Short mmCIF file of C-alpha atoms in Angstrom, two decimals:
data_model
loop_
_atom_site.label_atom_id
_atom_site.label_comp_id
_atom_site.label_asym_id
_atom_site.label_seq_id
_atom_site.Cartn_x
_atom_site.Cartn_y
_atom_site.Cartn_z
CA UNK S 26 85.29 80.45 95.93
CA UNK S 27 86.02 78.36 92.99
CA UNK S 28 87.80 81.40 91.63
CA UNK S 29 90.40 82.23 94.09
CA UNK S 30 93.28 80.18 94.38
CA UNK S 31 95.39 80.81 97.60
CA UNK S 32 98.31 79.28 97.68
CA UNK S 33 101.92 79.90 100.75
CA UNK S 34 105.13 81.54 99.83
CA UNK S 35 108.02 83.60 101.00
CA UNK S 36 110.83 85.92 99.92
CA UNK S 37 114.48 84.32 100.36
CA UNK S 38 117.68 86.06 99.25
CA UNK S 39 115.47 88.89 97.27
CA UNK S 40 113.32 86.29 95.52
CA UNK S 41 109.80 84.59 95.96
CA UNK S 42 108.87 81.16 95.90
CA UNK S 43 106.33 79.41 96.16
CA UNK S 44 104.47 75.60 96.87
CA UNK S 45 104.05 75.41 93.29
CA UNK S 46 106.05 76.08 89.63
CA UNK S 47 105.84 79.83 88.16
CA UNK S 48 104.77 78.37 85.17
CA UNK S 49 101.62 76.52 87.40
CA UNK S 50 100.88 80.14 88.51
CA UNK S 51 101.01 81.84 85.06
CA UNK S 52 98.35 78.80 84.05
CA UNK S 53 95.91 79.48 86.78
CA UNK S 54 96.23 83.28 86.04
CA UNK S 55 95.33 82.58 81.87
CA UNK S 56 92.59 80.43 83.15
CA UNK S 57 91.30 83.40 84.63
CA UNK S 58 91.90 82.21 88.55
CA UNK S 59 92.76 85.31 91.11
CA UNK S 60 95.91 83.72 92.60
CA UNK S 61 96.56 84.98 96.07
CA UNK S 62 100.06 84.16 97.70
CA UNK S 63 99.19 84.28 101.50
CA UNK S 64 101.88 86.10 104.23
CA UNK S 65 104.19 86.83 101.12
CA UNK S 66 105.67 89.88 103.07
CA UNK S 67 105.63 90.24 107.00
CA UNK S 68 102.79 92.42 108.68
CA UNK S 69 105.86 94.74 109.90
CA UNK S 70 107.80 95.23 106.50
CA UNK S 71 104.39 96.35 104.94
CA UNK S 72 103.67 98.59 108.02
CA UNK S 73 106.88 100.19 107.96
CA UNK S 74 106.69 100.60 103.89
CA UNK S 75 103.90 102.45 103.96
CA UNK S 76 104.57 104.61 107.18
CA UNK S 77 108.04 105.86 105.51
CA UNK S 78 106.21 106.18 102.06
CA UNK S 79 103.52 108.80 103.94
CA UNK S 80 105.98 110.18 105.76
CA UNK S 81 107.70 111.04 102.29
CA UNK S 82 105.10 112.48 101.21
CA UNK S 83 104.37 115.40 103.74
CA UNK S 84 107.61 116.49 103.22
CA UNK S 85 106.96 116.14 99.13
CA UNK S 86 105.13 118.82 97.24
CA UNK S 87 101.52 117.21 95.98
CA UNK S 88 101.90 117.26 91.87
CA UNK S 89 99.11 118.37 89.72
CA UNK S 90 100.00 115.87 86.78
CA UNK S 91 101.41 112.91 85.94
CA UNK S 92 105.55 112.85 85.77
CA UNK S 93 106.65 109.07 84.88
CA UNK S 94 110.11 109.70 84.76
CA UNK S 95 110.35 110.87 88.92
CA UNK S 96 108.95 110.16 92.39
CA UNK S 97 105.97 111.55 92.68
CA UNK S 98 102.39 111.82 94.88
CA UNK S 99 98.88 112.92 94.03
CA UNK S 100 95.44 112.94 95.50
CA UNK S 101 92.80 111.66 93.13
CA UNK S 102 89.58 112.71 93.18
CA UNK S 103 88.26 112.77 89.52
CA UNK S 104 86.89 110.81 86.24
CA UNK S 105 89.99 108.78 85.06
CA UNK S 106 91.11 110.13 81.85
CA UNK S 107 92.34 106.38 79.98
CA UNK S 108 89.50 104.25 81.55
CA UNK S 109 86.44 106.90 82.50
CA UNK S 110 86.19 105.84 85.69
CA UNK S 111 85.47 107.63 88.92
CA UNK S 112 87.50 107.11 91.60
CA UNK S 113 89.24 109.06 94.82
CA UNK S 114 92.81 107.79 96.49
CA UNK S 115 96.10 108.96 97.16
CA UNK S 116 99.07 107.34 95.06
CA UNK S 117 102.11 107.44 95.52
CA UNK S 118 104.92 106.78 92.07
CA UNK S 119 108.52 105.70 92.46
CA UNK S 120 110.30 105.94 88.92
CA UNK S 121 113.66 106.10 90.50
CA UNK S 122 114.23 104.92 93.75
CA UNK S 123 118.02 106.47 93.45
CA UNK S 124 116.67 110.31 94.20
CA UNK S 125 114.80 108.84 97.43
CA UNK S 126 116.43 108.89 100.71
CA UNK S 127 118.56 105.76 101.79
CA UNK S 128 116.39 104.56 104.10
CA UNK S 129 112.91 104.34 101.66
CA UNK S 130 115.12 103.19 99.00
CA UNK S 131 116.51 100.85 100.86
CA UNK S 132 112.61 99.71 101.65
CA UNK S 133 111.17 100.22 98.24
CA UNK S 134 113.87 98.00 96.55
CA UNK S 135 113.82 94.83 99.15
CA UNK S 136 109.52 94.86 98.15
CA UNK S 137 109.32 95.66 94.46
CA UNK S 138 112.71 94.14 92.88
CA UNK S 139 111.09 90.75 94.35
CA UNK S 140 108.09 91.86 92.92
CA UNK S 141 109.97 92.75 89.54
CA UNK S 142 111.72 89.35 89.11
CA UNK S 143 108.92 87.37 89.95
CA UNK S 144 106.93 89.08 87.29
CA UNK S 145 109.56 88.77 84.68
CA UNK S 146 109.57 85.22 85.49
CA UNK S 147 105.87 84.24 85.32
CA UNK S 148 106.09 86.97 82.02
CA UNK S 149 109.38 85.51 80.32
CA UNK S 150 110.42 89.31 80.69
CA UNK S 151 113.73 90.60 81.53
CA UNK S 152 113.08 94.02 82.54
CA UNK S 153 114.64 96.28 85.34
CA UNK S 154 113.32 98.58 87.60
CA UNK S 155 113.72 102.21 86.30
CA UNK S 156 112.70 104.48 83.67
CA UNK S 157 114.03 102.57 80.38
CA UNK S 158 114.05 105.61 77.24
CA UNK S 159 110.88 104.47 73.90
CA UNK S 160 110.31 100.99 76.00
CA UNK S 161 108.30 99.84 78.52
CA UNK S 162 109.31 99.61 81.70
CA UNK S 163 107.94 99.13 85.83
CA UNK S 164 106.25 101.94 87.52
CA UNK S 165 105.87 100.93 91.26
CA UNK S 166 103.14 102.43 93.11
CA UNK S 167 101.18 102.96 96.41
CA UNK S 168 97.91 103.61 96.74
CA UNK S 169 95.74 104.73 99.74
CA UNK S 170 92.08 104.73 99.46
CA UNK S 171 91.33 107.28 102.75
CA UNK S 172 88.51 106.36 104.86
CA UNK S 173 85.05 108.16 104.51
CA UNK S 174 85.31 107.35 100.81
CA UNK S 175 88.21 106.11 99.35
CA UNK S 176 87.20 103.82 95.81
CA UNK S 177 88.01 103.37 92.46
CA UNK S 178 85.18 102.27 90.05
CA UNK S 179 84.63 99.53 87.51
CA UNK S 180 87.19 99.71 84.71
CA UNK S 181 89.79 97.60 83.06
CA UNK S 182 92.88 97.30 81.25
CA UNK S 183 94.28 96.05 77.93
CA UNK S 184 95.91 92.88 78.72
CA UNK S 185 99.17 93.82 76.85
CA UNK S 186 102.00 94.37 77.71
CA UNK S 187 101.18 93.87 81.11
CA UNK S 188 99.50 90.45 81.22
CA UNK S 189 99.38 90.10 84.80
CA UNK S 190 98.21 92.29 87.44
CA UNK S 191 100.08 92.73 90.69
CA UNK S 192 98.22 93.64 93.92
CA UNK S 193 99.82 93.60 97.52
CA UNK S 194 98.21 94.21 99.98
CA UNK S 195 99.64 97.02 102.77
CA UNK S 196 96.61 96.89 105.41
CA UNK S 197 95.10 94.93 107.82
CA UNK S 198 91.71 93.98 107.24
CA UNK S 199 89.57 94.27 110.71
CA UNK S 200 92.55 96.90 112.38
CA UNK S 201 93.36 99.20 109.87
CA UNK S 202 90.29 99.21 107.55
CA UNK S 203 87.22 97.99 108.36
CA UNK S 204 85.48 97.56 104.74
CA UNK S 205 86.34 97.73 101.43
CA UNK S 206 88.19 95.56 99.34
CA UNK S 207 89.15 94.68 95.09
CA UNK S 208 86.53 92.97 93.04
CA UNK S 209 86.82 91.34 89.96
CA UNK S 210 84.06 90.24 87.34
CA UNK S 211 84.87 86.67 85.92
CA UNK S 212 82.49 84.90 83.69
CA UNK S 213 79.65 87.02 84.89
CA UNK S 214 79.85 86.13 88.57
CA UNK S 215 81.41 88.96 91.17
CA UNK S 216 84.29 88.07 93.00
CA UNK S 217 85.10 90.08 96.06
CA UNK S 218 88.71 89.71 97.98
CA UNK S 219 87.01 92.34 100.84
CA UNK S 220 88.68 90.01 104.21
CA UNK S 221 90.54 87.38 102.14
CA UNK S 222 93.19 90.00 100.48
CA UNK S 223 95.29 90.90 103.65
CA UNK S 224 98.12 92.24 104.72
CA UNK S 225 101.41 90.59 103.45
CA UNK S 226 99.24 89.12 100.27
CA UNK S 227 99.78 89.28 96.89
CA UNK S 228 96.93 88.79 94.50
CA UNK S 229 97.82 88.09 91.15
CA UNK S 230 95.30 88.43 87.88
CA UNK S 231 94.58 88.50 84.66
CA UNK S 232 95.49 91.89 83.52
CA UNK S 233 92.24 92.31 81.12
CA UNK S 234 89.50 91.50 83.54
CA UNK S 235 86.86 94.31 84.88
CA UNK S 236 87.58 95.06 88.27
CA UNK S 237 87.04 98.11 90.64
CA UNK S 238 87.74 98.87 94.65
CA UNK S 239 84.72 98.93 96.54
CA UNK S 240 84.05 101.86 99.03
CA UNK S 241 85.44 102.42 102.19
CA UNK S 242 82.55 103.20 105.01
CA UNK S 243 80.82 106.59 104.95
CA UNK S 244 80.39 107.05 108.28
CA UNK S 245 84.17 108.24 108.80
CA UNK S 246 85.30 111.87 108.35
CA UNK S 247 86.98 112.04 105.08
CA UNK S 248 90.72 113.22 105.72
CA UNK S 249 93.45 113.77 103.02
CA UNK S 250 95.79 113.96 105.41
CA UNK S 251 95.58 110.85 107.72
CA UNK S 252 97.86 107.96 106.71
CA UNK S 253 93.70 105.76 107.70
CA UNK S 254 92.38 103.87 105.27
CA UNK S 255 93.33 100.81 103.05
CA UNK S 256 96.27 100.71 101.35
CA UNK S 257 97.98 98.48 98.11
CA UNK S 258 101.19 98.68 96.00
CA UNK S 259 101.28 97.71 92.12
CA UNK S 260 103.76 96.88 89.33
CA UNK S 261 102.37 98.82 87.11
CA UNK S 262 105.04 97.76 83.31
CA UNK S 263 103.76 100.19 80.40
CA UNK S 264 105.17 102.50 78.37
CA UNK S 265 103.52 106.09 78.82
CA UNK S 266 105.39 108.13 76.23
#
């Protein structure tokens, strides 16, 4: 698809790079390309993320609202209240990795503080991970979407201040899901990264486009408490107060 641009990177010493300039990335994104950086992150570092994240959360009380100063987890099964859209998945919010134990902080930080300087440098931002008082500031997140009807419908986002969306993909498409996937609406065509989003990728996007996650397959029990399904984590940058 003319639409997708996949392109090879890594992480060394805490930082990504890529085959081409951050600046060549931020173009493509304005131009309305989904970027995807391909094996980003190891199979293995994303497996073990989001085992110790679920793990976390069985020993974590579920919260009933929002709290985007602290670590928190919630299952979703509702009309979103910002963008009116249904949707049902588990996420998962980190606002301060310091009040997690060593060993998931340890794992949170090595993923999203790449994640964080990488945005700030396709963004011209300088901002840190952690709850930063009348600014905006990073909200890291994982999200499962169970199977037997995990989603999130058709919405979208003002383009400021994020600018660019981060997806990264946690899952293995064929192993660990077998359907579902983000799609994205660009210049009236549908553009589906069901199979080409996988595990270790990060898609990158422009922040303002209509986009929604397609359902996972019926015909498995729904369970809120199975770690199944397809799962994502976002750099979320906002200021909710």
């Amino acid at each position: 698809m003319d639409k997708i641009v996949y392109i090879s990177g890594k992480v060394e010493n805490g930082k990504i790079a890529t085959e081409i300039t951050d600046q060549k990335i931020a173009d493509l994104i304005a131009s309305k390309k989904i970027v995807i950086i391909k094996n980003l992150f190891t199979a293995q570092q994303m497996l073990e993320l989001r085992t110790s994240v679920f793990e976390w959360g069985k020993t974590t009380p579920l919260a009933t609202t929002d709290d985007f100063r602290s670590n928190y987890h919630s299952r979703k099964a509702k009309v979103s209240n910002i963008q009116q859209s249904p949707h049902v998945f588990h996420d998962y919010n980190f606002n301060n990795f310091s009040k997690l134990p060593d060993s998931l902080n340890k794992k949170m930080f090595s993923v999203f503080d790449s994640l964080r300087i990488f945005y700030n440098s396709l963004t011209h931002n300088t901002a840190e991970l952690g709850v930063i008082k009348n600014k905006h500031y990073f909200h890291p997140q994982l999200i499962q979407y169970p199977e037997g009807g995990g989603f999130f419908g058709r919405h979208n986002h003002n383009l400021l201040p994020q600018k660019i969306g981060f997806i990264l993909a946690l899952s293995k498409f064929g192993t660990d899901y077998k359907a579902g996937g983000t799609c994205f609406e660009i210049d009236n065509e549908l553009v589906s990264l069901e199979g080409l989003h996988d595990i270790g990728d990060l898609c990158l996007w422009h922040y303002d486009l209509d986009h929604w996650v397609s359902q996972s397959p019926l015909n498995n029990w729904f369970n809120w408490d199975s770690d199944k399904g397809r799962w994502v984590a976002t750099l979320a940058y906002f200021n909710p107060f």
